[in-house]
Structures are given as structure tokens and as C-alpha cells.
Short mmCIF file of C-alpha atoms in Angstrom, two decimals:
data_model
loop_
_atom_site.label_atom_id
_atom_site.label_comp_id
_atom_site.label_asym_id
_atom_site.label_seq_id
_atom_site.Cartn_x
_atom_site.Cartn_y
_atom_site.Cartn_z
CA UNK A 122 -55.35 -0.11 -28.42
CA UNK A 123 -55.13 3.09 -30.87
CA UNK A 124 -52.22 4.89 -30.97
CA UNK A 125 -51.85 8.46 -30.05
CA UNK A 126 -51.87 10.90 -32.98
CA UNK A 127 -48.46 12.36 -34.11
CA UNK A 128 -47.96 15.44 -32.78
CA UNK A 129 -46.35 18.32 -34.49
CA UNK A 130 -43.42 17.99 -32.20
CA UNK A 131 -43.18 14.26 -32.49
CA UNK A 132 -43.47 14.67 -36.28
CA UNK A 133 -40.44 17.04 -35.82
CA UNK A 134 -38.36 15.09 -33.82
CA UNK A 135 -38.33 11.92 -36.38
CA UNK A 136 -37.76 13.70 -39.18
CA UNK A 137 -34.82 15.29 -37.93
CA UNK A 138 -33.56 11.69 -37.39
CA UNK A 139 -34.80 10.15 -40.20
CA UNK A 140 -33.02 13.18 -42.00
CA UNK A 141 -29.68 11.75 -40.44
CA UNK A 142 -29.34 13.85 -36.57
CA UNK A 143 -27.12 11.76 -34.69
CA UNK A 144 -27.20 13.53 -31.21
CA UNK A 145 -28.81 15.86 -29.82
CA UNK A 146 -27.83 18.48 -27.09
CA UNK A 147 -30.29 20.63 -25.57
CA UNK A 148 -30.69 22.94 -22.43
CA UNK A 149 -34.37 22.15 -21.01
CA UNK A 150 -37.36 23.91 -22.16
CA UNK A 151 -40.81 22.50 -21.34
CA UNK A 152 -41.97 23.05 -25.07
CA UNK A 153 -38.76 21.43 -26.23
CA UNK A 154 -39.40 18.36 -24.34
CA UNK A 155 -42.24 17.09 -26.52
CA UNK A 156 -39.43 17.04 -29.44
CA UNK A 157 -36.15 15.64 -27.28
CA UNK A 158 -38.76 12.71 -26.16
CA UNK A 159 -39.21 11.80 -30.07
CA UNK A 160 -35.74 12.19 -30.73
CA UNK A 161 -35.16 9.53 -27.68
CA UNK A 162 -37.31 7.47 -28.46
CA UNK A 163 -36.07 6.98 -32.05
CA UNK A 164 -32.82 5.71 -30.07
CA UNK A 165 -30.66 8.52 -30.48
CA UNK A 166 -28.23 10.06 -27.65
CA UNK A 167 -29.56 13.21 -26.26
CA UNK A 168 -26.93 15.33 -24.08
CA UNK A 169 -28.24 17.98 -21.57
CA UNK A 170 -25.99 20.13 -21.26
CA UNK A 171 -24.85 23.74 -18.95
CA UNK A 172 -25.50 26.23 -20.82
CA UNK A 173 -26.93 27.03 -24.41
CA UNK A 174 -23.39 28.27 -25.83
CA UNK A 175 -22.14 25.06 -24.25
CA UNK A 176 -24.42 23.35 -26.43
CA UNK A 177 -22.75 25.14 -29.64
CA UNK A 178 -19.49 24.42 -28.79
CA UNK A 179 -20.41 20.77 -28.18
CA UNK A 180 -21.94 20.19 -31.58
CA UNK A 181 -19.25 22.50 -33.48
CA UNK A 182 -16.81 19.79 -32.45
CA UNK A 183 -19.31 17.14 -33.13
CA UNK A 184 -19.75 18.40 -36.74
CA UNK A 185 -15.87 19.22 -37.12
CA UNK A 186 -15.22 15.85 -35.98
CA UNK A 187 -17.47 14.42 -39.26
CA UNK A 188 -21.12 14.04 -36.80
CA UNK A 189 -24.36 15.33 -37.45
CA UNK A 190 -25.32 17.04 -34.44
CA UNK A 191 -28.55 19.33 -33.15
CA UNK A 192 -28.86 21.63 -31.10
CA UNK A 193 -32.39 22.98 -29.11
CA UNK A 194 -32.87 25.98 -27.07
CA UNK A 195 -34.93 28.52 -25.71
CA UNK A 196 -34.65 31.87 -27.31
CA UNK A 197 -33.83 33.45 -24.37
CA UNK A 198 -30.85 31.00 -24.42
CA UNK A 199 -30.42 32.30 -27.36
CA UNK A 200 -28.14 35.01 -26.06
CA UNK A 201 -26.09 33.01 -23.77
CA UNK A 202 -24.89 31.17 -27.43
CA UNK A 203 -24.32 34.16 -29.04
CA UNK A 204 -19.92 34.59 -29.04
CA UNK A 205 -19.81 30.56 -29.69
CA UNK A 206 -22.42 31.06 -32.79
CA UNK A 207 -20.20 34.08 -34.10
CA UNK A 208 -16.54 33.22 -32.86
CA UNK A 209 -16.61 30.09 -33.64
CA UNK A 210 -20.10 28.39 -35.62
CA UNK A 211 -19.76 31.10 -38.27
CA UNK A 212 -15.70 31.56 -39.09
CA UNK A 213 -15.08 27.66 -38.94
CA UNK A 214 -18.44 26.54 -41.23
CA UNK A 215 -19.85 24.58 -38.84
CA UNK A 216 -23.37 24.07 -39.58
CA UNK A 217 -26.07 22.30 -37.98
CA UNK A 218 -30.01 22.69 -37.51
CA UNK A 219 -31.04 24.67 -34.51
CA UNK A 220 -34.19 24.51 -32.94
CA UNK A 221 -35.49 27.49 -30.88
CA UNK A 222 -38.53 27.70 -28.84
CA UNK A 223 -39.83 31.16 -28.61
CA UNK A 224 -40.68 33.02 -26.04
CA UNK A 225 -41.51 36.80 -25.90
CA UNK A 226 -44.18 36.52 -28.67
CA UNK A 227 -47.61 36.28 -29.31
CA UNK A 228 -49.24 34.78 -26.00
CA UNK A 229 -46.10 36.19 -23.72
CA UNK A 230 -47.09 37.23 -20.00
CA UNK A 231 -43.64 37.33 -18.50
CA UNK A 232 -42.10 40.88 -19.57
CA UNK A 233 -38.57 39.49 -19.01
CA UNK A 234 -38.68 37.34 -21.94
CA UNK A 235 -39.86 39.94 -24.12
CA UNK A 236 -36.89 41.70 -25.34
CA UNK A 237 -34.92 38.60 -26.24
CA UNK A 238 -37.93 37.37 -27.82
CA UNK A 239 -38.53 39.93 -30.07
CA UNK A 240 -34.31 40.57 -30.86
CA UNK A 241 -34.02 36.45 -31.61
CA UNK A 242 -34.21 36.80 -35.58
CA UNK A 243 -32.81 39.78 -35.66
CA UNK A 244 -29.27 38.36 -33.93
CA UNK A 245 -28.93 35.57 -35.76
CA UNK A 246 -29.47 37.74 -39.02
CA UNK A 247 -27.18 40.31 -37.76
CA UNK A 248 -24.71 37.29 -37.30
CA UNK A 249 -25.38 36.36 -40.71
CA UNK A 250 -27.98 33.66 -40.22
CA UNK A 251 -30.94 33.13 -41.91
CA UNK A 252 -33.62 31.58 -39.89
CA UNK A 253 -36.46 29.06 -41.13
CA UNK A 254 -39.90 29.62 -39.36
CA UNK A 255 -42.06 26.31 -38.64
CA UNK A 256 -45.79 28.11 -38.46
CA UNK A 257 -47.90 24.81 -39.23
CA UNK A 258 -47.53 21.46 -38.00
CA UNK A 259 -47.48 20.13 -42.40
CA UNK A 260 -44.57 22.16 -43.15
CA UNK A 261 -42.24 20.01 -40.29
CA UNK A 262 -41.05 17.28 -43.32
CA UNK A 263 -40.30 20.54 -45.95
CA UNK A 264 -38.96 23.25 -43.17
CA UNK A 265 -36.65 19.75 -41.99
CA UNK A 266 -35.75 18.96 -45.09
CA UNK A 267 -34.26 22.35 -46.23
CA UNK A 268 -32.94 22.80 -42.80
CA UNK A 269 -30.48 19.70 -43.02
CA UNK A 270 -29.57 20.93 -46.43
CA UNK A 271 -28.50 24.61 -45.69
CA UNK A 272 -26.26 23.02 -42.64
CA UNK A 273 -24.95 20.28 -44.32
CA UNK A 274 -24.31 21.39 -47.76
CA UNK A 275 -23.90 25.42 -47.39
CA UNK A 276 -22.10 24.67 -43.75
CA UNK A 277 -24.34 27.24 -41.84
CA UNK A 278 -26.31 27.00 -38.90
CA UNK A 279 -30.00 26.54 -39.78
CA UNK A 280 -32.34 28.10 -37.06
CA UNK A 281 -36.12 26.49 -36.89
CA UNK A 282 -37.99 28.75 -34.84
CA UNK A 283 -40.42 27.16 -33.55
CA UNK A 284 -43.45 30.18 -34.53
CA UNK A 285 -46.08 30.93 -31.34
CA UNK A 286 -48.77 29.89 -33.80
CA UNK A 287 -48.30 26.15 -33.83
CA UNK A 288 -49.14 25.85 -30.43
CA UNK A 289 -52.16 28.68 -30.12
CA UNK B 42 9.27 24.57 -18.51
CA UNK B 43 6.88 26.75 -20.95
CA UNK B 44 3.59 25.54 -22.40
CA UNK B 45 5.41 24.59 -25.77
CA UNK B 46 7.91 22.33 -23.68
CA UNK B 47 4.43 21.21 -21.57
CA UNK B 48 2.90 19.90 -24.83
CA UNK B 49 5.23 18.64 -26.73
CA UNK B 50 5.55 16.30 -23.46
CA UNK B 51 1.68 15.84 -23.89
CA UNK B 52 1.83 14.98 -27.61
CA UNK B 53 4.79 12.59 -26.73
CA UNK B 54 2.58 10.71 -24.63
CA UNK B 55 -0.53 11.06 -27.10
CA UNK B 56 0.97 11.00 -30.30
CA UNK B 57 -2.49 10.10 -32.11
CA UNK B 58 -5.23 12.00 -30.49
CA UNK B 59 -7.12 14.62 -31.69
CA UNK B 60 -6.44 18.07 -30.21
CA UNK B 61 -8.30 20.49 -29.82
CA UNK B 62 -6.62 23.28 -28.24
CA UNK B 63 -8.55 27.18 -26.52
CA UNK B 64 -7.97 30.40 -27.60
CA UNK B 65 -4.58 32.22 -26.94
CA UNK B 66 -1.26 30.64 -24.97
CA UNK B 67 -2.91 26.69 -25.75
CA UNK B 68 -3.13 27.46 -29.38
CA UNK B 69 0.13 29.14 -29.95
CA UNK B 70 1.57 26.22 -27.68
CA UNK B 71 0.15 23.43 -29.93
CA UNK B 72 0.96 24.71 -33.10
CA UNK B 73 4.83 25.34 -32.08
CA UNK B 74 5.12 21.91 -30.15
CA UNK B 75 3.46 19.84 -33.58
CA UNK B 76 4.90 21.77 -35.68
CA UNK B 77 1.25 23.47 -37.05
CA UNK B 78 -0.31 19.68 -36.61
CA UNK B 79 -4.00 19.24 -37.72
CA UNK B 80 -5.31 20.36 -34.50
CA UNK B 81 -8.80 22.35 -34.00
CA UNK B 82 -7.27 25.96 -32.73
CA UNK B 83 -9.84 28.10 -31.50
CA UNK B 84 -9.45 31.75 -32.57
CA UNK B 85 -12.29 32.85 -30.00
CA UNK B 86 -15.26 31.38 -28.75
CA UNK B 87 -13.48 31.78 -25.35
CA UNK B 88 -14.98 29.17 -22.72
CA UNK B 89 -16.56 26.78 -25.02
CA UNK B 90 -13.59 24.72 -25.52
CA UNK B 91 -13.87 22.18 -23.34
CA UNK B 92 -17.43 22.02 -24.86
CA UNK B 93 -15.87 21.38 -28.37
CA UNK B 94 -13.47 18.56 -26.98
CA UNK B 95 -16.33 16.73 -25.58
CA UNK B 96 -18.21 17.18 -29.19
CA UNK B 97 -15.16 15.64 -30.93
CA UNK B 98 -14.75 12.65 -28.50
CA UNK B 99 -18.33 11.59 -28.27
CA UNK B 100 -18.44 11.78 -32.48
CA UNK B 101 -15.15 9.92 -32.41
CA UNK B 102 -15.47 7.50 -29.69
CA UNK B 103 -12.87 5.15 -31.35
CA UNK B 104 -10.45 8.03 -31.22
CA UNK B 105 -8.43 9.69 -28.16
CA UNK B 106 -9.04 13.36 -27.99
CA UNK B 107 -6.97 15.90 -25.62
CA UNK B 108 -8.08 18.80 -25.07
CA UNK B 109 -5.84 21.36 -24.26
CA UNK B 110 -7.22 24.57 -22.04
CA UNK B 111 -5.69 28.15 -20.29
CA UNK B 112 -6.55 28.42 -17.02
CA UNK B 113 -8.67 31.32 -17.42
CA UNK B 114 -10.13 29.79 -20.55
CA UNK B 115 -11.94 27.02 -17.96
CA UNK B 116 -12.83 29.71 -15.56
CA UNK B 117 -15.19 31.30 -18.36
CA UNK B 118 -16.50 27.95 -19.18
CA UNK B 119 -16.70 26.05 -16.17
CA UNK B 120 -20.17 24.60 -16.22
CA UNK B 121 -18.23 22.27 -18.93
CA UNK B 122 -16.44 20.62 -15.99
CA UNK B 123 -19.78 19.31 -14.97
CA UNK B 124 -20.82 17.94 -18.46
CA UNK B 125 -17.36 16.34 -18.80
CA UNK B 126 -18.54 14.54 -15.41
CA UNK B 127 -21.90 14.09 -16.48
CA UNK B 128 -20.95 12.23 -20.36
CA UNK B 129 -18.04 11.11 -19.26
CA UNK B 130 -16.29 9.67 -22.52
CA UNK B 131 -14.09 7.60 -22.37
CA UNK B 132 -11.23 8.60 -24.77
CA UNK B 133 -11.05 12.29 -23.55
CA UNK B 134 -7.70 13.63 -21.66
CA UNK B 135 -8.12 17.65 -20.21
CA UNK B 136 -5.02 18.90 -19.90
CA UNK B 137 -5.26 22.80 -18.23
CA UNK B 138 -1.93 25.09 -18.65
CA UNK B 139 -1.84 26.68 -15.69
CA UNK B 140 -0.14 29.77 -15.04
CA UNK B 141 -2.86 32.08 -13.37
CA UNK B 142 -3.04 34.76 -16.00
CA UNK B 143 -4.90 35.98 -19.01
CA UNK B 144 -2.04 35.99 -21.24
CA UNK B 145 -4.21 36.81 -24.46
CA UNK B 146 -5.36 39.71 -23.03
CA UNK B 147 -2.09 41.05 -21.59
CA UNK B 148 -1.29 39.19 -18.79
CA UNK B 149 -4.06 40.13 -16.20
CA UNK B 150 -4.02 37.54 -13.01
CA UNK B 151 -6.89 35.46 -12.58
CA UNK B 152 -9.46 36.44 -10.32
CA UNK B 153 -9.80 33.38 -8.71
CA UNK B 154 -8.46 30.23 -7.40
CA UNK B 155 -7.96 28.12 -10.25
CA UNK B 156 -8.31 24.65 -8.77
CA UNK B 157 -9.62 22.55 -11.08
CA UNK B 158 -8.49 19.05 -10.36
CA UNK B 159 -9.85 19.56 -7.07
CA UNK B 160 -13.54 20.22 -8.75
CA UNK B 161 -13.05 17.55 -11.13
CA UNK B 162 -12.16 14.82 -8.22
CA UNK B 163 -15.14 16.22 -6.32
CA UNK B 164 -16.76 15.51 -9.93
CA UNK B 165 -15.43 11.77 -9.24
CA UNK B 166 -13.03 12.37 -12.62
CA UNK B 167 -9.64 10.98 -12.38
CA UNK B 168 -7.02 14.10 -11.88
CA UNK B 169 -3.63 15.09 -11.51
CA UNK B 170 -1.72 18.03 -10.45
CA UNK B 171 1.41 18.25 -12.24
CA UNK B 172 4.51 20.70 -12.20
CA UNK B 173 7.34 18.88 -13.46
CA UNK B 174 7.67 18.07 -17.20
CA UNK B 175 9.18 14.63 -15.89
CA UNK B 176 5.54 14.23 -14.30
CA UNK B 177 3.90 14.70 -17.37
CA UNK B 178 4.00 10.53 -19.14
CA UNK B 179 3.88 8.70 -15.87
CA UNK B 180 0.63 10.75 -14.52
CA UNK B 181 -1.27 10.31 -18.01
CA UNK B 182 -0.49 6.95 -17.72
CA UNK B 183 -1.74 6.07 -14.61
CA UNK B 184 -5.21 7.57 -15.29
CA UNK B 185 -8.82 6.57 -15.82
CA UNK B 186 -10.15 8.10 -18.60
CA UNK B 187 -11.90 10.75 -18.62
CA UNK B 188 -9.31 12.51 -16.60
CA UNK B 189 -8.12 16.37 -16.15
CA UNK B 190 -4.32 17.08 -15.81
CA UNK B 191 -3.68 20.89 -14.07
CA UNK B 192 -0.04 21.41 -15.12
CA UNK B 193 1.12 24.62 -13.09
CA UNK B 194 4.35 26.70 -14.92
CA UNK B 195 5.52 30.25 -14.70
CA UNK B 196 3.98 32.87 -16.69
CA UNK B 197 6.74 33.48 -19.25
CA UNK B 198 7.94 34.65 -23.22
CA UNK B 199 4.72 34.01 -25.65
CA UNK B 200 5.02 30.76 -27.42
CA UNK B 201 5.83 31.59 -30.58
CA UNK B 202 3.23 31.48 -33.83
CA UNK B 203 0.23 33.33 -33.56
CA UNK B 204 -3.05 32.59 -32.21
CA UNK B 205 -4.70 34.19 -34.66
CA UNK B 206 -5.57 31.02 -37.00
CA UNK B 207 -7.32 31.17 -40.60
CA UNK B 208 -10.50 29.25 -39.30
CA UNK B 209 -11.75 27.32 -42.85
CA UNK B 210 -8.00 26.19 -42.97
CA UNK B 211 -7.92 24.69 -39.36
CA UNK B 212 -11.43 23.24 -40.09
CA UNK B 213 -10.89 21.90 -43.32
CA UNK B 214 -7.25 20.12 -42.11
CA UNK B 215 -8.78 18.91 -38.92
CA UNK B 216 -11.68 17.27 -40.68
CA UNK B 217 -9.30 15.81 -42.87
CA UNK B 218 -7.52 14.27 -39.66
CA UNK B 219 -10.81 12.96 -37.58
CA UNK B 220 -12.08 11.04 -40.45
CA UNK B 221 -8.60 8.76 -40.35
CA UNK B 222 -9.45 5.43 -39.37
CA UNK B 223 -13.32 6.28 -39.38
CA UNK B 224 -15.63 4.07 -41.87
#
């Protein structure tokens, strides 16, 4: 039997593990799933949770309580998380990597997702955020890597958006 | 009975957990009853509370958390009732101070029923409905864990020290605190 080839979501879920991600909490998105199955099957717990600001409140208490937790969302969820990320992520320094799907980009034929599509960078940097693009499936181990370190060591969230042109 | 008398009762009966306590009346509360205790005070982030207490007791299982909620706090984040049903860990205590109003905002009633030990039973959690600071010990006792205490008292004076928390402070102290006893 030959085994599947890695994909660039399976690639990304392990080396967020292997980085040291101890849970992850998520609010379902189809081209999330790919990267929550990794993470599962590497043993790790993966909460689904309510709501994507839900999902920052959970893992600011993980990280506050000494855990390394991750979050994944949509980008639309994006705004749901928005008072948690700045009322509560960004006063306490509670960092941890944050994965966003996008949606309202390149390839985007539902006009509702559009605007928070296009605004998703532009929050987080308004909030003070600086977010870390994934565009090709070899930069997962160095975009990872740096990701970890900017929420662990300079206590900030670290967005990976996950760019439209990995998967077009 | 005010929410400072309410949880000092609480901390009697859970003198080592981990607190984490929302925005407004529940913060104020806390830090008068411990005497400004190592708790997580939320300064804002209103609704995601409960969603912070179930962070801290699933990264420190070996630990009992309480967290400590306004009434209308839960109302803003109530989809969290359902994730406490769905994780359901073990070492986490909801207490709600109920007094149907917004006091951080000026003392607005509710806009709704706020029954939540009837949703949480319907959630199959363990619950009680309390309103008698004598009630407080024996009803924590007697429950399964998770579990979510409504503890109904009059809307009344503020509690005392101000909501309005230095967050890196709180963070740093509280971090300090949940890595007691940890490896």
C-alpha cells in the first residue's frame, strides 16, 4: 500500500503540533477540516466550539492558565471574534497562532463574503496585529515556525491566513 | 446579601480554585471578597467569560476553577452554556450573580428571563438555584461537577474596588497562581 501524499494542510496541521499546540478550538469550515483532521490525528484534543469569539476566549484562558492553545476560523468569523481579540487577547498578552481561512478573495462567488474578506487584514492590523500569509504549501514549516514564536515569545496573536492561492 | 457577601461564601467553600471572574459587579465582587486575590478579572471582552473559564479548566484539569458570571454577562454569551455541556470538565463550578440588571452600564434591567439553571439542567449539567447565603456550601457540595449555581440577590450599593483592572498585572499574577502545583 503507498501512502497518500502530505497535503499542504496535513503538513500544517503537524507542524503546529510538533511545534508544541496542545488543543485546538475551531468553529467548522470545510477548508479548515483538512487541517483539524491532522491535528486529530496527531492525538491532540480538538474543541468545536459556538462561536468564533467563543473560541478566543477559550484559548485566552487556556494560554493564561500556562497551555498552548490554537485557534481556526473562517474570516468571516473573523468579525464575530473581534471585542474578545481587542478587549481581552490584546490588553492581557495572550498570544496564540490563529488560523484563518479566507473567503471573499480571489475565486469568491458569494458577494456576502466579500466585504469581510477583503477588511480581514486590515482589522487585525487596525487591532494591532500583524498577520503571516501562507501562499505556498513549502513555506508551512517557516510561516509555523515564526508563528509559534511571535505568540509565545512576543505574547501576540499570530494570524496565518490561509492565502486563496494555495488551493487554486 | 450583596455579591461581595455571595463570594466570599463561594471562596469559603472553594478556597483553592482558580477564578476567573466577568466584567463589572463579578469583578469588583471578587477582588473585595479575596482581598485583590490572583484571580483572572476581565476588564471587557463582555460574554466570553464563561469561554475563558472553560479554557483555564481544560489546561488545568488537576485544578478546580469557578467561574464567576453577571447575569447579563451570560445572556451575551450564552452559546457558552452549550460548550460547557458539550466539554464538560470536570473541575469547573459556574456560579451566575443574579440580580437582573446591567449594573456596569447603569443599572438597565435585563431584557429577558434569565433562567439559566433551567437551560443548563435541560443541558443535563448539575444546577442549583440559590438565594440564601446559608444555601451557598451545602448546594456546592452536593453537586456533580460541572455544575452552574444561579444565586438571585437584590440589585444594591456597587461592591467596592473598581472594575477597571490593569490587564498585564492580572495576567502576569494569575499565571503566577495556575502554574502552583503544575509540573
Amino acid at each position: 500500500m503507498t501512502a497518500a501524499p502530505t497535503t499542504w494542510q496535513a503538513a500544517l496541521g503537524t507542524a503546529l503540533v510538533a511545534g508544541g499546540v496542545q488543543i485546538a478550538v475551531w468553529v467548522p469550515d470545510k477548508r479548515l477540516a483538512p487541517i483539524v483532521a491532522a491535528i486529530e490525528a496527531a492525538g491532540l484534543p480538538v474543541r468545536t466550539l459556538t462561536r468564533e469569539e467563543e473560541c478566543i476566549g477559550y484559548a485566552a484562558g487556556y494560554r493564561a492558565a500556562g497551555g498552548t492553545p490554537l485557534v481556526l476560523m473562517q474570516c468571516s468569523g473573523l468579525g464575530n471574534a473581534l471585542n474578545a481579540i481587542g478587549s481581552l487577547a490584546v490588553p492581557y498578552g495572550l498570544g496564540f497562532p490563529l488560523v484563518i481561512s479566507m473567503r471573499g478573495t480571489l475565486g469568491e462567488r458569494n458577494p456576502s463574503q466579500m466585504p469581510l474578506g477583503r477588511a480581514t487584514t486590515g482589522l487585525l492590523a487596525l487591532l494591532g496585529i500583524e498577520s503571516f500569509p501562507l501562499r505556498r504549501p513549502d513555506d508551512v514549516a517557516a510561516v509555523v515556525r515564526g508563528a509559534l514564536a511571535v505568540a509565545d515569545g512576543a505574547r501576540t496573536i499570530a494570524p496565518i491566513i490561509l492565502d486563496a492561492a494555495l488551493e487554486l | 446579601m450583596d455579591a461581595t457577601a455571595i463570594v466570599r461564601a463561594l471562596l469559603a467553600a472553594e478556597p483553592d480554585a482558580l477564578a476567573v471572574a466577568s466584567l463589572g459587579t463579578a469583578t469588583s465582587a471578587l477582588r473585595a471578597a479575596s482581598d485583590d486575590g490572583p484571580h483572572l478579572y476581565m476588564g471587557g471582552a463582555m460574554g466570553s467569560a464563561l469561554a475563558v473559564a472553560l479554557g483555564v479548566a481544560e489546561a488545568r484539569p488537576e485544578r478546580r476553577v469557578l467561574a464567576l458570571l453577571g447575569d447579563g454577562e451570560v445572556l451575551m454569551g450564552a452559546g457558552s452554556l452549550w460548550s460547557l455541556a458539550g466539554i464538560r470538565p470536570p473541575n469547573l463550578l459556574v456560579v451566575i450573580l443574579c440580580d437582573g440588571h446591567y449594573s456596569i452600564t447603569g443599572g438597565q434591567p435585563l431584557g429577558a428571563p434569565g433562567r439559566f439553571a433551567e437551560v443548563a439542567a435541560a443541558l443535563g449539567l448539575g444546577t442549583a438555584v440559590v438565594s440564601d447565603l446559608g444555601e451557598i456550601a451545602p448546594s456546592l457540595a452536593a453537586l456533580p461537577r460541572p455544575a452552574l449555581v444561579e444565586v438571585h440577590y437584590a440589585p444594591g450599593e456597587w461592591p467596592g474596588p473598581s472594575p477597571f483592572i490593569d490587564p498585564p498585572v492580572v495576567r502576569s499574577r494569575f499565571e503566577q497562581a495556575a502554574a502552583e502545583g503544575s509540573s
